[in-house]
């Protein structure tokens, strides 16, 4: 009997080591990792720079407290602000915590206004985490079931629908912010139209709302830019990130600009472990690897390569509804539920995921070789064709 709580449907495999885009299980079998621990190990496994930074920091100082100055944290905050256009950063331990901080920031900002406001617009099909606030913000009824009562103060809109946002603006005077993913990950790799984020920026400016972007999955180079909003050439008021920022080390960050950056003052929010020396050393090593832009450009190139190969192989396949994505966020939407493909892929030495019931999701590392990219697309096409 396992003494672990049974909240995960674990696959029958244990991984013991990894190198680059490959992992090895306890029986010595090797697998091609096209999932990256759900978009976490963007630099691959056992990355030399991250490993070296962790070893050096672990031998010097693991943790103190945010009661004191943390030089690695200060350095990482400065670098994140430089690459994002934001002004300040709050560090935490996960994407859910980063989004929780954004929600609290929006509420506190709204309550500071002459006419206080507190409602946050969130999207259908979204995923923001599993804390009570982020679960409420999430647009997945299955994930919310059994955890009622959910929190008040959220109103939901269809994704990629500006008319719906404009209607809310006309009818709801309590809105303080809009929270959304630039590309929906758990929702099935939903990529909005090119004018969606600019239109949201315009509306938020007109209504004096905060535009808050959840880049937990899309950030850190995965879509071909450091943050996905940079494709749209806009600047949000708040942006959250995690996952790839630590390449496997638990770290999250909530970044803010303008008046939103001044909301959290001493005593209003905090984290015991957030931004400690160890995790910030990893974060700085990740930024070192991404700094010259080569890997981000590579992510855009590889994503297009894989999608083109899949479209060529699966053209005319009646089971395929659409192949879409942005950079190395790739979704193959099928016409029927596809959860069985995960086990079948595992048996063939490939790690993938299925989300939104029928979307095969690929989140391979940015360091993937051309040969590995070809192997991923060929293996996924084989899986679908064999159904």
Tab-separated table of N, CA and C in Angstrom, residues 114-223:
chain	number	residue	atom	x	y	z
A	114	UNK	N	-10.777	55.492	-5.637
A	114	UNK	CA	-11.779	56.373	-5.020
A	114	UNK	C	-13.127	55.682	-4.924
A	115	UNK	N	-13.484	54.933	-5.969
A	115	UNK	CA	-14.672	54.076	-5.941
A	115	UNK	C	-14.178	52.629	-6.013
A	116	UNK	N	-14.063	51.954	-4.884
A	116	UNK	CA	-13.464	50.608	-4.845
A	116	UNK	C	-14.160	49.618	-5.771
A	117	UNK	N	-13.337	48.757	-6.375
A	117	UNK	CA	-13.821	47.711	-7.281
A	117	UNK	C	-13.074	46.424	-6.975
A	118	UNK	N	-13.681	45.263	-7.308
A	118	UNK	CA	-12.995	44.026	-6.971
A	118	UNK	C	-13.222	42.840	-7.893
A	119	UNK	N	-14.023	42.972	-8.941
A	119	UNK	CA	-14.332	41.842	-9.820
A	119	UNK	C	-13.235	41.656	-10.868
A	120	UNK	N	-12.862	40.410	-11.098
A	120	UNK	CA	-11.839	40.071	-12.088
A	120	UNK	C	-12.477	39.244	-13.204
A	121	UNK	N	-12.274	39.661	-14.437
A	121	UNK	CA	-12.755	38.900	-15.589
A	121	UNK	C	-11.760	37.779	-15.879
A	122	UNK	N	-12.256	36.553	-15.974
A	122	UNK	CA	-11.433	35.392	-16.319
A	122	UNK	C	-12.085	34.676	-17.500
A	123	UNK	N	-11.383	33.701	-18.080
A	123	UNK	CA	-11.824	33.125	-19.347
A	123	UNK	C	-12.297	31.675	-19.237
A	124	UNK	N	-13.250	31.339	-20.071
A	124	UNK	CA	-13.658	29.951	-20.217
A	124	UNK	C	-12.474	29.143	-20.769
A	125	UNK	N	-12.292	27.935	-20.253
A	125	UNK	CA	-11.209	27.080	-20.728
A	125	UNK	C	-9.865	27.368	-20.112
A	126	UNK	N	-9.811	28.313	-19.167
A	126	UNK	CA	-8.528	28.708	-18.582
A	126	UNK	C	-8.082	27.741	-17.492
A	127	UNK	N	-6.809	27.848	-17.126
A	127	UNK	CA	-6.286	27.145	-15.953
A	127	UNK	C	-5.278	28.057	-15.278
A	128	UNK	N	-5.507	28.328	-13.978
A	128	UNK	CA	-4.626	29.236	-13.249
A	128	UNK	C	-4.053	28.644	-11.972
A	129	UNK	N	-4.449	27.418	-11.614
A	129	UNK	CA	-3.901	26.800	-10.421
A	129	UNK	C	-4.962	26.130	-9.579
A	130	UNK	N	-4.534	25.612	-8.408
A	130	UNK	CA	-5.450	24.826	-7.572
A	130	UNK	C	-5.603	25.367	-6.151
A	131	UNK	N	-5.127	26.576	-5.875
A	131	UNK	CA	-5.517	27.246	-4.631
A	131	UNK	C	-6.980	27.661	-4.785
A	132	UNK	N	-7.625	28.081	-3.720
A	132	UNK	CA	-9.047	28.406	-3.843
A	132	UNK	C	-9.305	29.571	-4.796
A	133	UNK	N	-8.460	30.590	-4.751
A	133	UNK	CA	-8.676	31.724	-5.653
A	133	UNK	C	-8.369	31.346	-7.096
A	134	UNK	N	-7.244	30.673	-7.317
A	134	UNK	CA	-6.882	30.324	-8.697
A	134	UNK	C	-7.786	29.232	-9.254
A	135	UNK	N	-8.298	28.367	-8.394
A	135	UNK	CA	-9.264	27.359	-8.836
A	135	UNK	C	-10.563	28.032	-9.265
A	136	UNK	N	-10.980	29.038	-8.513
A	136	UNK	CA	-12.175	29.787	-8.892
A	136	UNK	C	-11.964	30.496	-10.222
A	137	UNK	N	-10.771	31.043	-10.420
A	137	UNK	CA	-10.465	31.729	-11.680
A	137	UNK	C	-10.382	30.774	-12.858
A	138	UNK	N	-10.074	29.529	-12.599
A	138	UNK	CA	-9.927	28.517	-13.643
A	138	UNK	C	-11.265	28.222	-14.311
A	139	UNK	N	-11.248	28.100	-15.622
A	139	UNK	CA	-12.482	27.845	-16.365
A	139	UNK	C	-12.681	26.381	-16.672
A	140	UNK	N	-12.610	25.550	-15.641
A	140	UNK	CA	-12.753	24.094	-15.806
A	140	UNK	C	-13.629	23.573	-14.686
A	141	UNK	N	-14.875	23.300	-14.998
A	141	UNK	CA	-15.834	22.876	-13.980
A	141	UNK	C	-15.422	21.547	-13.338
A	142	UNK	N	-14.798	20.665	-14.109
A	142	UNK	CA	-14.358	19.375	-13.581
A	142	UNK	C	-13.327	19.568	-12.466
A	143	UNK	N	-12.410	20.514	-12.639
A	143	UNK	CA	-11.392	20.775	-11.616
A	143	UNK	C	-11.997	21.404	-10.371
A	144	UNK	N	-13.091	22.150	-10.539
A	144	UNK	CA	-13.711	22.849	-9.413
A	144	UNK	C	-14.659	21.971	-8.604
A	145	UNK	N	-15.155	20.907	-9.218
A	145	UNK	CA	-16.203	20.090	-8.605
A	145	UNK	C	-15.771	19.538	-7.246
A	146	UNK	N	-16.639	19.722	-6.264
A	146	UNK	CA	-16.392	19.199	-4.928
A	146	UNK	C	-15.698	20.174	-3.999
A	147	UNK	N	-15.273	21.322	-4.524
A	147	UNK	CA	-14.554	22.293	-3.698
A	147	UNK	C	-15.389	23.540	-3.396
A	148	UNK	N	-16.675	23.476	-3.648
A	148	UNK	CA	-17.556	24.588	-3.354
A	148	UNK	C	-17.681	24.780	-1.826
A	149	UNK	N	-17.967	26.007	-1.373
A	149	UNK	CA	-18.253	27.194	-2.195
A	149	UNK	C	-16.976	27.844	-2.720
A	150	UNK	N	-17.015	28.202	-3.985
A	150	UNK	CA	-15.900	28.922	-4.586
A	150	UNK	C	-15.964	30.396	-4.176
A	151	UNK	N	-14.924	31.142	-4.503
A	151	UNK	CA	-14.859	32.536	-4.091
A	151	UNK	C	-15.715	33.429	-4.974
A	152	UNK	N	-16.147	34.518	-4.410
A	152	UNK	CA	-16.901	35.510	-5.175
A	152	UNK	C	-15.920	36.473	-5.866
A	153	UNK	N	-16.462	37.254	-6.790
A	153	UNK	CA	-15.675	38.322	-7.378
A	153	UNK	C	-15.017	37.987	-8.703
A	154	UNK	N	-15.524	36.951	-9.389
A	154	UNK	CA	-15.006	36.604	-10.716
A	154	UNK	C	-16.174	36.535	-11.690
A	155	UNK	N	-15.950	37.032	-12.900
A	155	UNK	CA	-16.942	36.910	-13.960
A	155	UNK	C	-16.240	36.323	-15.172
A	156	UNK	N	-16.899	35.372	-15.850
A	156	UNK	CA	-16.236	34.607	-16.903
A	156	UNK	C	-16.687	35.053	-18.290
A	157	UNK	N	-15.737	35.036	-19.224
A	157	UNK	CA	-16.018	35.398	-20.613
A	157	UNK	C	-15.440	34.338	-21.537
A	158	UNK	N	-15.994	34.177	-22.743
A	158	UNK	CA	-15.388	33.269	-23.720
A	158	UNK	C	-14.004	33.767	-24.109
A	159	UNK	N	-13.086	32.843	-24.344
A	159	UNK	CA	-11.726	33.195	-24.747
A	159	UNK	C	-11.733	33.707	-26.178
A	160	UNK	N	-10.867	34.688	-26.460
A	160	UNK	CA	-10.707	35.246	-27.805
A	160	UNK	C	-12.004	35.868	-28.323
A	161	UNK	N	-12.739	36.528	-27.435
A	161	UNK	CA	-14.021	37.145	-27.791
A	161	UNK	C	-14.053	38.570	-27.213
A	162	UNK	N	-13.623	39.521	-28.000
A	162	UNK	CA	-13.570	40.911	-27.554
A	162	UNK	C	-14.962	41.484	-27.337
A	163	UNK	N	-15.920	41.075	-28.137
A	163	UNK	CA	-17.283	41.580	-27.976
A	163	UNK	C	-17.828	41.241	-26.590
A	164	UNK	N	-17.498	40.070	-26.077
A	164	UNK	CA	-17.960	39.670	-24.749
A	164	UNK	C	-17.345	40.555	-23.667
A	165	UNK	N	-16.074	40.917	-23.828
A	165	UNK	CA	-15.413	41.803	-22.864
A	165	UNK	C	-16.045	43.186	-22.905
A	166	UNK	N	-16.339	43.662	-24.102
A	166	UNK	CA	-16.962	44.985	-24.242
A	166	UNK	C	-18.351	45.005	-23.612
A	167	UNK	N	-19.063	43.890	-23.716
A	167	UNK	CA	-20.389	43.816	-23.095
A	167	UNK	C	-20.288	43.859	-21.573
A	168	UNK	N	-19.300	43.140	-21.015
A	168	UNK	CA	-19.084	43.186	-19.569
A	168	UNK	C	-18.744	44.611	-19.134
A	169	UNK	N	-17.929	45.290	-19.923
A	169	UNK	CA	-17.547	46.669	-19.601
A	169	UNK	C	-18.770	47.586	-19.529
A	170	UNK	N	-19.747	47.328	-20.388
A	170	UNK	CA	-20.958	48.154	-20.397
A	170	UNK	C	-21.868	47.859	-19.203
A	171	UNK	N	-21.840	46.609	-18.727
A	171	UNK	CA	-22.835	46.160	-17.747
A	171	UNK	C	-22.313	45.976	-16.334
A	172	UNK	N	-20.999	45.997	-16.132
A	172	UNK	CA	-20.454	45.700	-14.809
A	172	UNK	C	-19.479	46.809	-14.415
A	173	UNK	N	-19.843	47.565	-13.406
A	173	UNK	CA	-19.009	48.697	-12.964
A	173	UNK	C	-18.028	48.307	-11.865
A	174	UNK	N	-17.993	47.018	-11.494
A	174	UNK	CA	-17.136	46.576	-10.386
A	174	UNK	C	-15.839	45.929	-10.877
A	175	UNK	N	-15.628	45.860	-12.185
A	175	UNK	CA	-14.447	45.165	-12.711
A	175	UNK	C	-13.181	45.946	-12.403
A	176	UNK	N	-12.143	45.205	-11.981
A	176	UNK	CA	-10.856	45.829	-11.668
A	176	UNK	C	-9.740	45.307	-12.556
A	177	UNK	N	-9.927	44.091	-13.134
A	177	UNK	CA	-8.836	43.490	-13.904
A	177	UNK	C	-9.356	42.397	-14.819
A	178	UNK	N	-8.518	42.070	-15.803
A	178	UNK	CA	-8.734	40.911	-16.665
A	178	UNK	C	-7.536	39.988	-16.481
A	179	UNK	N	-7.795	38.709	-16.236
A	179	UNK	CA	-6.740	37.716	-16.066
A	179	UNK	C	-6.905	36.631	-17.118
A	180	UNK	N	-5.846	36.369	-17.881
A	180	UNK	CA	-5.929	35.344	-18.929
A	180	UNK	C	-4.552	34.845	-19.310
A	181	UNK	N	-4.535	33.707	-20.005
A	181	UNK	CA	-3.314	33.148	-20.589
A	181	UNK	C	-3.190	33.638	-22.037
A	182	UNK	N	-2.007	34.070	-22.470
A	182	UNK	CA	-1.844	34.470	-23.876
A	182	UNK	C	-2.068	33.313	-24.844
A	183	UNK	N	-1.753	32.102	-24.413
A	183	UNK	CA	-2.117	30.868	-25.104
A	183	UNK	C	-2.611	29.930	-24.018
A	184	UNK	N	-3.812	29.406	-24.158
A	184	UNK	CA	-4.327	28.502	-23.133
A	184	UNK	C	-3.646	27.143	-23.230
A	185	UNK	N	-3.030	26.706	-22.135
A	185	UNK	CA	-2.313	25.442	-22.120
A	185	UNK	C	-3.196	24.269	-21.776
A	186	UNK	N	-3.651	24.206	-20.507
A	186	UNK	CA	-4.517	23.110	-20.076
A	186	UNK	C	-5.832	23.108	-20.854
A	187	UNK	N	-6.210	24.260	-21.369
A	187	UNK	CA	-7.448	24.363	-22.135
A	187	UNK	C	-7.359	23.808	-23.538
A	188	UNK	N	-6.193	23.276	-23.920
A	188	UNK	CA	-6.074	22.621	-25.221
A	188	UNK	C	-5.231	23.349	-26.237
A	189	UNK	N	-4.232	24.103	-25.788
A	189	UNK	CA	-3.356	24.895	-26.674
A	189	UNK	C	-4.216	25.779	-27.585
A	190	UNK	N	-5.029	26.614	-26.960
A	190	UNK	CA	-5.879	27.555	-27.698
A	190	UNK	C	-5.089	28.829	-27.960
A	191	UNK	N	-4.903	29.148	-29.238
A	191	UNK	CA	-4.135	30.328	-29.646
A	191	UNK	C	-5.112	31.394	-30.135
A	192	UNK	N	-5.150	32.573	-29.498
A	192	UNK	CA	-6.116	33.597	-29.905
A	192	UNK	C	-5.696	34.302	-31.192
A	193	UNK	N	-6.601	35.080	-31.739
A	193	UNK	CA	-6.295	35.876	-32.926
A	193	UNK	C	-5.240	36.927	-32.585
A	194	UNK	N	-4.521	37.385	-33.602
A	194	UNK	CA	-3.403	38.312	-33.393
A	194	UNK	C	-3.829	39.633	-32.750
A	195	UNK	N	-5.082	40.047	-32.974
A	195	UNK	CA	-5.518	41.348	-32.455
A	195	UNK	C	-6.162	41.249	-31.073
A	196	UNK	N	-6.191	40.047	-30.479
A	196	UNK	CA	-6.890	39.856	-29.207
A	196	UNK	C	-6.220	40.591	-28.058
A	197	UNK	N	-4.930	40.354	-27.839
A	197	UNK	CA	-4.246	41.017	-26.734
A	197	UNK	C	-4.183	42.533	-26.912
A	198	UNK	N	-3.881	43.059	-28.122
A	198	UNK	CA	-3.932	44.512	-28.287
A	198	UNK	C	-5.306	45.105	-27.993
A	199	UNK	N	-6.366	44.396	-28.373
A	199	UNK	CA	-7.713	44.892	-28.095
A	199	UNK	C	-8.001	44.885	-26.598
A	200	UNK	N	-7.548	43.854	-25.901
A	200	UNK	CA	-7.713	43.813	-24.449
A	200	UNK	C	-6.939	44.950	-23.783
A	201	UNK	N	-5.735	45.219	-24.270
A	201	UNK	CA	-4.940	46.321	-23.723
A	201	UNK	C	-5.700	47.645	-23.882
A	202	UNK	N	-6.304	47.839	-25.045
A	202	UNK	CA	-7.057	49.073	-25.307
A	202	UNK	C	-8.238	49.202	-24.346
A	203	UNK	N	-8.984	48.122	-24.181
A	203	UNK	CA	-10.159	48.159	-23.302
A	203	UNK	C	-9.746	48.418	-21.856
A	204	UNK	N	-8.679	47.739	-21.416
A	204	UNK	CA	-8.216	47.934	-20.044
A	204	UNK	C	-7.792	49.385	-19.804
A	205	UNK	N	-7.156	49.991	-20.797
A	205	UNK	CA	-6.768	51.401	-20.674
A	205	UNK	C	-8.001	52.296	-20.585
A	206	UNK	N	-8.999	52.009	-21.416
A	206	UNK	CA	-10.222	52.821	-21.437
A	206	UNK	C	-10.998	52.705	-20.123
A	207	UNK	N	-10.999	51.503	-19.536
A	207	UNK	CA	-11.818	51.233	-18.349
A	207	UNK	C	-11.057	51.379	-17.037
A	208	UNK	N	-9.742	51.653	-17.121
A	208	UNK	CA	-8.896	51.681	-15.927
A	208	UNK	C	-8.907	50.336	-15.217
A	209	UNK	N	-8.740	49.269	-15.990
A	209	UNK	CA	-8.587	47.912	-15.481
A	209	UNK	C	-7.125	47.507	-15.581
A	210	UNK	N	-6.715	46.569	-14.746
A	210	UNK	CA	-5.398	45.957	-14.889
A	210	UNK	C	-5.477	44.813	-15.898
A	211	UNK	N	-4.516	44.755	-16.807
A	211	UNK	CA	-4.387	43.614	-17.705
A	211	UNK	C	-3.351	42.669	-17.101
A	212	UNK	N	-3.789	41.480	-16.702
A	212	UNK	CA	-2.929	40.522	-16.007
A	212	UNK	C	-2.804	39.251	-16.847
A	213	UNK	N	-1.570	38.905	-17.192
A	213	UNK	CA	-1.320	37.764	-18.057
A	213	UNK	C	-0.647	36.626	-17.299
A	214	UNK	N	-1.237	35.470	-17.380
A	214	UNK	CA	-0.694	34.249	-16.786
A	214	UNK	C	0.242	33.614	-17.807
A	215	UNK	N	1.549	33.817	-17.611
A	215	UNK	CA	2.554	33.236	-18.506
A	215	UNK	C	3.320	32.121	-17.794
A	216	UNK	N	2.640	31.405	-16.925
A	216	UNK	CA	3.256	30.292	-16.207
A	216	UNK	C	3.746	29.237	-17.197
A	217	UNK	N	2.933	28.925	-18.188
A	217	UNK	CA	3.310	27.919	-19.182
A	217	UNK	C	3.930	28.522	-20.427
A	218	UNK	N	3.496	29.721	-20.812
A	218	UNK	CA	3.967	30.317	-22.064
A	218	UNK	C	5.295	31.047	-21.923
A	219	UNK	N	5.688	31.375	-20.697
A	219	UNK	CA	6.873	32.198	-20.484
A	219	UNK	C	8.188	31.472	-20.617
A	220	UNK	N	9.268	32.227	-20.448
A	220	UNK	CA	10.633	31.699	-20.448
A	220	UNK	C	11.021	31.055	-21.777
A	221	UNK	N	10.593	31.720	-22.861
A	221	UNK	CA	11.052	31.349	-24.190
A	221	UNK	C	10.236	30.318	-24.930
A	222	UNK	N	9.218	29.750	-24.304
A	222	UNK	CA	8.531	28.608	-24.911
A	222	UNK	C	7.826	28.938	-26.220
A	223	UNK	N	7.298	30.139	-26.364
A	223	UNK	CA	6.568	30.463	-27.596
A	223	UNK	C	7.432	31.135	-28.663
